Structure formats: C-alpha cells, structure tokens
C-alpha cells in the first residue's frame, strides 16, 4: 500500500451518526460527562449547598418524591438563585443515571439507590447533549 492509497482508505470511512437526541438521552449524557468531571452534587444536602453557593448550573428533581417539604425547598432555592430546574420521572432512574448503583458483569444496574435531587455544578466538556438541554431550557421559559 502506497501513501496515496492509505489516504484514500481513510477518506472513505464515514462517521457514525449519533442517535436521535431526545430529552432523556440528553440528560443521561450530560449527567455521565458531569459525573466524570466531578461536577455533580447528589442529594438534598449537597444540592442545597451547591445552589446556595451559586455554583449550580442545572437542578434535576424526581417527580415521585413523596416529601412535599423537600420539593418545596428545592423549587424555592432554584427560583431564588435563578437555577434551571428539570423534572425527572423517577428517583431510582435518577440514582442510576448519577452512578448510585452497582453494575454487574452483564452491564446491568443492580442495587440502585434512589436520588430525588441532583445538581450539576460543572457540565464538563461541551457536547451536543448539553446544547440540546440549553435550547430546551430556553424554550421552556
């Protein structure tokens, strides 16, 4: 193979298309990247501290949280400090997304711990998922 043939072979490789981006997928990608960069505050105590220090960029709150005071506190903190708030359907799902579980040999989540509140302090690197979330938040108002 000469040098010209190698260049031609590289040029024919097409990039793999990213899957269709929806809100759930975007949240998962953003949380995974943020977790890798150490930019997550998980739980009420850590989340409230992050919001109060004006370090919060996004807050996720589980809709199935059965403590009305918990929900009221998180919503009030987010509105007072102009932090975006996104609802997530389940605390167990949110806990799995932020790494509060054990992964078995088959790659499935086991022993998932529920997490009703997660605050993103650092998004990590830029991604299409982050851009999608920011557009979604602006469109919500």
PDB file of N, CA and C in Angstrom, residues 10-83:
ATOM      1  N   UNK A  10      -8.600   6.076   4.302  1.00  0.00           N
ATOM      2  CA  UNK A  10      -9.047   6.833   5.465  1.00  0.00           C
ATOM      3  C   UNK A  10     -10.190   7.758   5.095  1.00  0.00           C
ATOM      4  N   UNK A  11     -10.148   8.323   3.918  1.00  0.00           N
ATOM      5  CA  UNK A  11     -11.167   9.278   3.496  1.00  0.00           C
ATOM      6  C   UNK A  11     -12.522   8.613   3.283  1.00  0.00           C
ATOM      7  N   UNK A  12     -12.560   7.306   3.006  1.00  0.00           N
ATOM      8  CA  UNK A  12     -13.837   6.646   2.743  1.00  0.00           C
ATOM      9  C   UNK A  12     -14.580   6.246   4.013  1.00  0.00           C
ATOM     10  N   UNK A  13     -13.938   6.335   5.178  1.00  0.00           N
ATOM     11  CA  UNK A  13     -14.598   5.972   6.432  1.00  0.00           C
ATOM     12  C   UNK A  13     -15.583   7.079   6.790  1.00  0.00           C
ATOM     13  N   UNK A  14     -16.841   6.705   7.008  1.00  0.00           N
ATOM     14  CA  UNK A  14     -17.850   7.699   7.354  1.00  0.00           C
ATOM     15  C   UNK A  14     -18.067   7.685   8.859  1.00  0.00           C
ATOM     16  N   UNK A  15     -18.283   8.843   9.457  1.00  0.00           N
ATOM     17  CA  UNK A  15     -18.517   8.879  10.892  1.00  0.00           C
ATOM     18  C   UNK A  15     -19.858   8.255  11.245  1.00  0.00           C
ATOM     19  N   UNK A  16     -19.918   7.647  12.404  1.00  0.00           N
ATOM     20  CA  UNK A  16     -21.157   7.024  12.873  1.00  0.00           C
ATOM     21  C   UNK A  16     -22.109   8.128  13.325  1.00  0.00           C
ATOM     22  N   UNK A  17     -23.325   8.080  12.829  1.00  0.00           N
ATOM     23  CA  UNK A  17     -24.317   9.087  13.201  1.00  0.00           C
ATOM     24  C   UNK A  17     -24.724   8.907  14.658  1.00  0.00           C
ATOM     25  N   UNK A  18     -24.858  10.019  15.345  1.00  0.00           N
ATOM     26  CA  UNK A  18     -25.313   9.983  16.738  1.00  0.00           C
ATOM     27  C   UNK A  18     -26.800   9.617  16.746  1.00  0.00           C
ATOM     28  N   UNK A  19     -27.251   8.918  17.788  1.00  0.00           N
ATOM     29  CA  UNK A  19     -28.670   8.580  17.843  1.00  0.00           C
ATOM     30  C   UNK A  19     -29.519   9.854  17.956  1.00  0.00           C
ATOM     31  N   UNK A  20     -30.765   9.731  17.584  1.00  0.00           N
ATOM     32  CA  UNK A  20     -31.691  10.858  17.670  1.00  0.00           C
ATOM     33  C   UNK A  20     -31.718  11.373  19.103  1.00  0.00           C
ATOM     34  N   UNK A  21     -31.478  12.653  19.293  1.00  0.00           N
ATOM     35  CA  UNK A  21     -31.371  13.223  20.623  1.00  0.00           C
ATOM     36  C   UNK A  21     -32.765  13.597  21.133  1.00  0.00           C
ATOM     37  N   UNK A  22     -33.127  13.060  22.289  1.00  0.00           N
ATOM     38  CA  UNK A  22     -34.344  13.466  22.966  1.00  0.00           C
ATOM     39  C   UNK A  22     -33.946  13.936  24.362  1.00  0.00           C
ATOM     40  N   UNK A  23     -34.907  14.398  25.131  1.00  0.00           N
ATOM     41  CA  UNK A  23     -34.606  14.988  26.432  1.00  0.00           C
ATOM     42  C   UNK A  23     -33.975  13.971  27.384  1.00  0.00           C
ATOM     43  N   UNK A  24     -34.501  12.763  27.430  1.00  0.00           N
ATOM     44  CA  UNK A  24     -33.978  11.741  28.341  1.00  0.00           C
ATOM     45  C   UNK A  24     -32.539  11.377  27.999  1.00  0.00           C
ATOM     46  N   UNK A  25     -32.266  11.180  26.723  1.00  0.00           N
ATOM     47  CA  UNK A  25     -30.910  10.840  26.290  1.00  0.00           C
ATOM     48  C   UNK A  25     -29.951  11.987  26.586  1.00  0.00           C
ATOM     49  N   UNK A  26     -30.385  13.214  26.344  1.00  0.00           N
ATOM     50  CA  UNK A  26     -29.533  14.371  26.606  1.00  0.00           C
ATOM     51  C   UNK A  26     -29.201  14.477  28.096  1.00  0.00           C
ATOM     52  N   UNK A  27     -30.187  14.241  28.957  1.00  0.00           N
ATOM     53  CA  UNK A  27     -29.945  14.297  30.401  1.00  0.00           C
ATOM     54  C   UNK A  27     -28.943  13.224  30.805  1.00  0.00           C
ATOM     55  N   UNK A  28     -29.098  12.011  30.277  1.00  0.00           N
ATOM     56  CA  UNK A  28     -28.184  10.926  30.614  1.00  0.00           C
ATOM     57  C   UNK A  28     -26.758  11.248  30.197  1.00  0.00           C
ATOM     58  N   UNK A  29     -26.579  11.777  29.005  1.00  0.00           N
ATOM     59  CA  UNK A  29     -25.233  12.097  28.511  1.00  0.00           C
ATOM     60  C   UNK A  29     -24.610  13.210  29.344  1.00  0.00           C
ATOM     61  N   UNK A  30     -25.391  14.248  29.630  1.00  0.00           N
ATOM     62  CA  UNK A  30     -24.882  15.367  30.425  1.00  0.00           C
ATOM     63  C   UNK A  30     -24.497  14.893  31.830  1.00  0.00           C
ATOM     64  N   UNK A  31     -25.328  14.064  32.453  1.00  0.00           N
ATOM     65  CA  UNK A  31     -25.014  13.563  33.794  1.00  0.00           C
ATOM     66  C   UNK A  31     -23.773  12.671  33.784  1.00  0.00           C
ATOM     67  N   UNK A  32     -23.619  11.849  32.767  1.00  0.00           N
ATOM     68  CA  UNK A  32     -22.455  10.972  32.672  1.00  0.00           C
ATOM     69  C   UNK A  32     -21.171  11.786  32.539  1.00  0.00           C
ATOM     70  N   UNK A  33     -21.190  12.821  31.677  1.00  0.00           N
ATOM     71  CA  UNK A  33     -19.997  13.658  31.486  1.00  0.00           C
ATOM     72  C   UNK A  33     -19.711  14.481  32.730  1.00  0.00           C
ATOM     73  N   UNK A  34     -20.739  14.982  33.363  1.00  0.00           N
ATOM     74  CA  UNK A  34     -20.567  15.762  34.582  1.00  0.00           C
ATOM     75  C   UNK A  34     -20.017  14.910  35.720  1.00  0.00           C
ATOM     76  N   UNK A  35     -20.497  13.677  35.822  1.00  0.00           N
ATOM     77  CA  UNK A  35     -20.001  12.757  36.841  1.00  0.00           C
ATOM     78  C   UNK A  35     -18.519  12.456  36.621  1.00  0.00           C
ATOM     79  N   UNK A  36     -18.128  12.291  35.372  1.00  0.00           N
ATOM     80  CA  UNK A  36     -16.733  12.009  35.045  1.00  0.00           C
ATOM     81  C   UNK A  36     -15.816  13.186  35.402  1.00  0.00           C
ATOM     82  N   UNK A  37     -16.347  14.393  35.355  1.00  0.00           N
ATOM     83  CA  UNK A  37     -15.561  15.584  35.669  1.00  0.00           C
ATOM     84  C   UNK A  37     -15.734  16.029  37.121  1.00  0.00           C
ATOM     85  N   UNK A  38     -16.471  15.269  37.903  1.00  0.00           N
ATOM     86  CA  UNK A  38     -16.668  15.612  39.313  1.00  0.00           C
ATOM     87  C   UNK A  38     -17.562  16.814  39.534  1.00  0.00           C
ATOM     88  N   UNK A  39     -18.522  17.018  38.652  1.00  0.00           N
ATOM     89  CA  UNK A  39     -19.365  18.199  38.727  1.00  0.00           C
ATOM     90  C   UNK A  39     -20.782  17.949  39.184  1.00  0.00           C
ATOM     91  N   UNK A  40     -21.022  16.867  39.942  1.00  0.00           N
ATOM     92  CA  UNK A  40     -22.373  16.569  40.412  1.00  0.00           C
ATOM     93  C   UNK A  40     -22.475  16.707  41.923  1.00  0.00           C
ATOM     94  N   UNK A  41     -23.611  17.216  42.377  1.00  0.00           N
ATOM     95  CA  UNK A  41     -23.962  17.214  43.800  1.00  0.00           C
ATOM     96  C   UNK A  41     -25.211  16.359  43.906  1.00  0.00           C
ATOM     97  N   UNK A  42     -25.112  15.234  44.627  1.00  0.00           N
ATOM     98  CA  UNK A  42     -26.213  14.281  44.703  1.00  0.00           C
ATOM     99  C   UNK A  42     -26.854  14.342  46.079  1.00  0.00           C
ATOM    100  N   UNK A  43     -28.161  14.492  46.095  1.00  0.00           N
ATOM    101  CA  UNK A  43     -28.895  14.540  47.348  1.00  0.00           C
ATOM    102  C   UNK A  43     -29.248  15.954  47.753  1.00  0.00           C
ATOM    103  N   UNK A  44     -30.120  16.056  48.743  1.00  0.00           N
ATOM    104  CA  UNK A  44     -30.616  17.364  49.181  1.00  0.00           C
ATOM    105  C   UNK A  44     -29.532  18.214  49.814  1.00  0.00           C
ATOM    106  N   UNK A  45     -28.741  17.653  50.703  1.00  0.00           N
ATOM    107  CA  UNK A  45     -27.734  18.428  51.421  1.00  0.00           C
ATOM    108  C   UNK A  45     -26.683  19.003  50.463  1.00  0.00           C
ATOM    109  N   UNK A  46     -26.090  18.150  49.639  1.00  0.00           N
ATOM    110  CA  UNK A  46     -25.081  18.607  48.683  1.00  0.00           C
ATOM    111  C   UNK A  46     -25.693  19.569  47.663  1.00  0.00           C
ATOM    112  N   UNK A  47     -26.897  19.252  47.194  1.00  0.00           N
ATOM    113  CA  UNK A  47     -27.567  20.091  46.207  1.00  0.00           C
ATOM    114  C   UNK A  47     -27.883  21.473  46.737  1.00  0.00           C
ATOM    115  N   UNK A  48     -28.398  21.542  47.972  1.00  0.00           N
ATOM    116  CA  UNK A  48     -28.724  22.837  48.568  1.00  0.00           C
ATOM    117  C   UNK A  48     -27.460  23.684  48.751  1.00  0.00           C
ATOM    118  N   UNK A  49     -26.373  23.057  49.171  1.00  0.00           N
ATOM    119  CA  UNK A  49     -25.112  23.793  49.326  1.00  0.00           C
ATOM    120  C   UNK A  49     -24.624  24.341  47.990  1.00  0.00           C
ATOM    121  N   UNK A  50     -24.712  23.525  46.945  1.00  0.00           N
ATOM    122  CA  UNK A  50     -24.250  23.956  45.625  1.00  0.00           C
ATOM    123  C   UNK A  50     -25.103  25.102  45.087  1.00  0.00           C
ATOM    124  N   UNK A  51     -26.420  25.031  45.283  1.00  0.00           N
ATOM    125  CA  UNK A  51     -27.308  26.091  44.801  1.00  0.00           C
ATOM    126  C   UNK A  51     -27.055  27.380  45.578  1.00  0.00           C
ATOM    127  N   UNK A  52     -26.893  27.279  46.896  1.00  0.00           N
ATOM    128  CA  UNK A  52     -26.682  28.470  47.727  1.00  0.00           C
ATOM    129  C   UNK A  52     -25.361  29.167  47.418  1.00  0.00           C
ATOM    130  N   UNK A  53     -24.364  28.405  46.992  1.00  0.00           N
ATOM    131  CA  UNK A  53     -23.063  28.998  46.650  1.00  0.00           C
ATOM    132  C   UNK A  53     -23.044  29.542  45.223  1.00  0.00           C
ATOM    133  N   UNK A  54     -24.179  29.535  44.550  1.00  0.00           N
ATOM    134  CA  UNK A  54     -24.320  29.990  43.163  1.00  0.00           C
ATOM    135  C   UNK A  54     -23.434  29.187  42.223  1.00  0.00           C
ATOM    136  N   UNK A  55     -23.162  27.927  42.555  1.00  0.00           N
ATOM    137  CA  UNK A  55     -22.352  27.070  41.707  1.00  0.00           C
ATOM    138  C   UNK A  55     -23.185  26.134  40.862  1.00  0.00           C
ATOM    139  N   UNK A  56     -24.494  26.189  41.007  1.00  0.00           N
ATOM    140  CA  UNK A  56     -25.377  25.260  40.300  1.00  0.00           C
ATOM    141  C   UNK A  56     -25.721  25.806  38.914  1.00  0.00           C
ATOM    142  N   UNK A  57     -25.623  24.933  37.921  1.00  0.00           N
ATOM    143  CA  UNK A  57     -25.995  25.313  36.567  1.00  0.00           C
ATOM    144  C   UNK A  57     -27.312  24.671  36.147  1.00  0.00           C
ATOM    145  N   UNK A  58     -27.621  23.525  36.759  1.00  0.00           N
ATOM    146  CA  UNK A  58     -28.847  22.804  36.436  1.00  0.00           C
ATOM    147  C   UNK A  58     -29.224  21.941  37.627  1.00  0.00           C
ATOM    148  N   UNK A  59     -30.521  21.860  37.917  1.00  0.00           N
ATOM    149  CA  UNK A  59     -31.004  21.018  39.002  1.00  0.00           C
ATOM    150  C   UNK A  59     -32.044  20.052  38.444  1.00  0.00           C
ATOM    151  N   UNK A  60     -31.931  18.780  38.834  1.00  0.00           N
ATOM    152  CA  UNK A  60     -32.887  17.754  38.421  1.00  0.00           C
ATOM    153  C   UNK A  60     -33.617  17.259  39.656  1.00  0.00           C
ATOM    154  N   UNK A  61     -34.939  17.242  39.603  1.00  0.00           N
ATOM    155  CA  UNK A  61     -35.767  16.851  40.736  1.00  0.00           C
ATOM    156  C   UNK A  61     -36.700  15.720  40.318  1.00  0.00           C
ATOM    157  N   UNK A  62     -36.722  14.645  41.105  1.00  0.00           N
ATOM    158  CA  UNK A  62     -37.579  13.497  40.805  1.00  0.00           C
ATOM    159  C   UNK A  62     -39.037  13.845  41.083  1.00  0.00           C
ATOM    160  N   UNK A  63     -39.910  13.494  40.145  1.00  0.00           N
ATOM    161  CA  UNK A  63     -41.333  13.781  40.294  1.00  0.00           C
ATOM    162  C   UNK A  63     -41.996  12.877  41.323  1.00  0.00           C
ATOM    163  N   UNK A  64     -41.423  11.703  41.584  1.00  0.00           N
ATOM    164  CA  UNK A  64     -42.049  10.773  42.518  1.00  0.00           C
ATOM    165  C   UNK A  64     -41.571  10.969  43.961  1.00  0.00           C
ATOM    166  N   UNK A  65     -40.958  12.097  44.249  1.00  0.00           N
ATOM    167  CA  UNK A  65     -40.528  12.397  45.608  1.00  0.00           C
ATOM    168  C   UNK A  65     -41.770  12.616  46.473  1.00  0.00           C
ATOM    169  N   UNK A  66     -41.870  11.859  47.576  1.00  0.00           N
ATOM    170  CA  UNK A  66     -43.078  11.914  48.396  1.00  0.00           C
ATOM    171  C   UNK A  66     -42.969  12.865  49.583  1.00  0.00           C
ATOM    172  N   UNK A  67     -41.907  13.634  49.658  1.00  0.00           N
ATOM    173  CA  UNK A  67     -41.741  14.619  50.732  1.00  0.00           C
ATOM    174  C   UNK A  67     -42.069  16.016  50.191  1.00  0.00           C
ATOM    175  N   UNK A  68     -43.228  16.572  50.529  1.00  0.00           N
ATOM    176  CA  UNK A  68     -43.598  17.885  49.980  1.00  0.00           C
ATOM    177  C   UNK A  68     -42.647  19.005  50.413  1.00  0.00           C
ATOM    178  N   UNK A  69     -42.100  18.916  51.620  1.00  0.00           N
ATOM    179  CA  UNK A  69     -41.152  19.940  52.069  1.00  0.00           C
ATOM    180  C   UNK A  69     -39.866  19.907  51.256  1.00  0.00           C
ATOM    181  N   UNK A  70     -39.433  18.724  50.891  1.00  0.00           N
ATOM    182  CA  UNK A  70     -38.237  18.515  50.074  1.00  0.00           C
ATOM    183  C   UNK A  70     -38.422  19.203  48.719  1.00  0.00           C
ATOM    184  N   UNK A  71     -39.552  18.936  48.083  1.00  0.00           N
ATOM    185  CA  UNK A  71     -39.845  19.501  46.768  1.00  0.00           C
ATOM    186  C   UNK A  71     -39.957  21.015  46.855  1.00  0.00           C
ATOM    187  N   UNK A  72     -40.640  21.493  47.891  1.00  0.00           N
ATOM    188  CA  UNK A  72     -40.825  22.926  48.069  1.00  0.00           C
ATOM    189  C   UNK A  72     -39.488  23.637  48.266  1.00  0.00           C
ATOM    190  N   UNK A  73     -38.593  23.042  49.070  1.00  0.00           N
ATOM    191  CA  UNK A  73     -37.284  23.628  49.324  1.00  0.00           C
ATOM    192  C   UNK A  73     -36.455  23.716  48.048  1.00  0.00           C
ATOM    193  N   UNK A  74     -36.401  22.631  47.290  1.00  0.00           N
ATOM    194  CA  UNK A  74     -35.595  22.619  46.071  1.00  0.00           C
ATOM    195  C   UNK A  74     -36.132  23.625  45.056  1.00  0.00           C
ATOM    196  N   UNK A  75     -37.458  23.661  44.889  1.00  0.00           N
ATOM    197  CA  UNK A  75     -38.043  24.620  43.942  1.00  0.00           C
ATOM    198  C   UNK A  75     -37.790  26.057  44.372  1.00  0.00           C
ATOM    199  N   UNK A  76     -37.890  26.343  45.671  1.00  0.00           N
ATOM    200  CA  UNK A  76     -37.652  27.693  46.178  1.00  0.00           C
ATOM    201  C   UNK A  76     -36.186  28.103  45.990  1.00  0.00           C
ATOM    202  N   UNK A  77     -35.255  27.202  46.294  1.00  0.00           N
ATOM    203  CA  UNK A  77     -33.836  27.504  46.109  1.00  0.00           C
ATOM    204  C   UNK A  77     -33.516  27.784  44.646  1.00  0.00           C
ATOM    205  N   UNK A  78     -34.074  26.976  43.758  1.00  0.00           N
ATOM    206  CA  UNK A  78     -33.816  27.166  42.332  1.00  0.00           C
ATOM    207  C   UNK A  78     -34.384  28.492  41.830  1.00  0.00           C
ATOM    208  N   UNK A  79     -35.575  28.844  42.276  1.00  0.00           N
ATOM    209  CA  UNK A  79     -36.156  30.110  41.817  1.00  0.00           C
ATOM    210  C   UNK A  79     -35.434  31.313  42.416  1.00  0.00           C
ATOM    211  N   UNK A  80     -34.993  31.212  43.665  1.00  0.00           N
ATOM    212  CA  UNK A  80     -34.268  32.328  44.294  1.00  0.00           C
ATOM    213  C   UNK A  80     -32.907  32.574  43.659  1.00  0.00           C
ATOM    214  N   UNK A  81     -32.247  31.517  43.227  1.00  0.00           N
ATOM    215  CA  UNK A  81     -30.885  31.632  42.703  1.00  0.00           C
ATOM    216  C   UNK A  81     -30.817  31.488  41.183  1.00  0.00           C
ATOM    217  N   UNK A  82     -31.962  31.578  40.509  1.00  0.00           N
ATOM    218  CA  UNK A  82     -32.048  31.517  39.045  1.00  0.00           C
ATOM    219  C   UNK A  82     -31.352  30.283  38.467  1.00  0.00           C
ATOM    220  N   UNK A  83     -31.621  29.137  39.055  1.00  0.00           N
ATOM    221  CA  UNK A  83     -31.080  27.872  38.579  1.00  0.00           C
ATOM    222  C   UNK A  83     -32.169  27.133  37.814  1.00  0.00           C
TER     223      UNK A  83
END
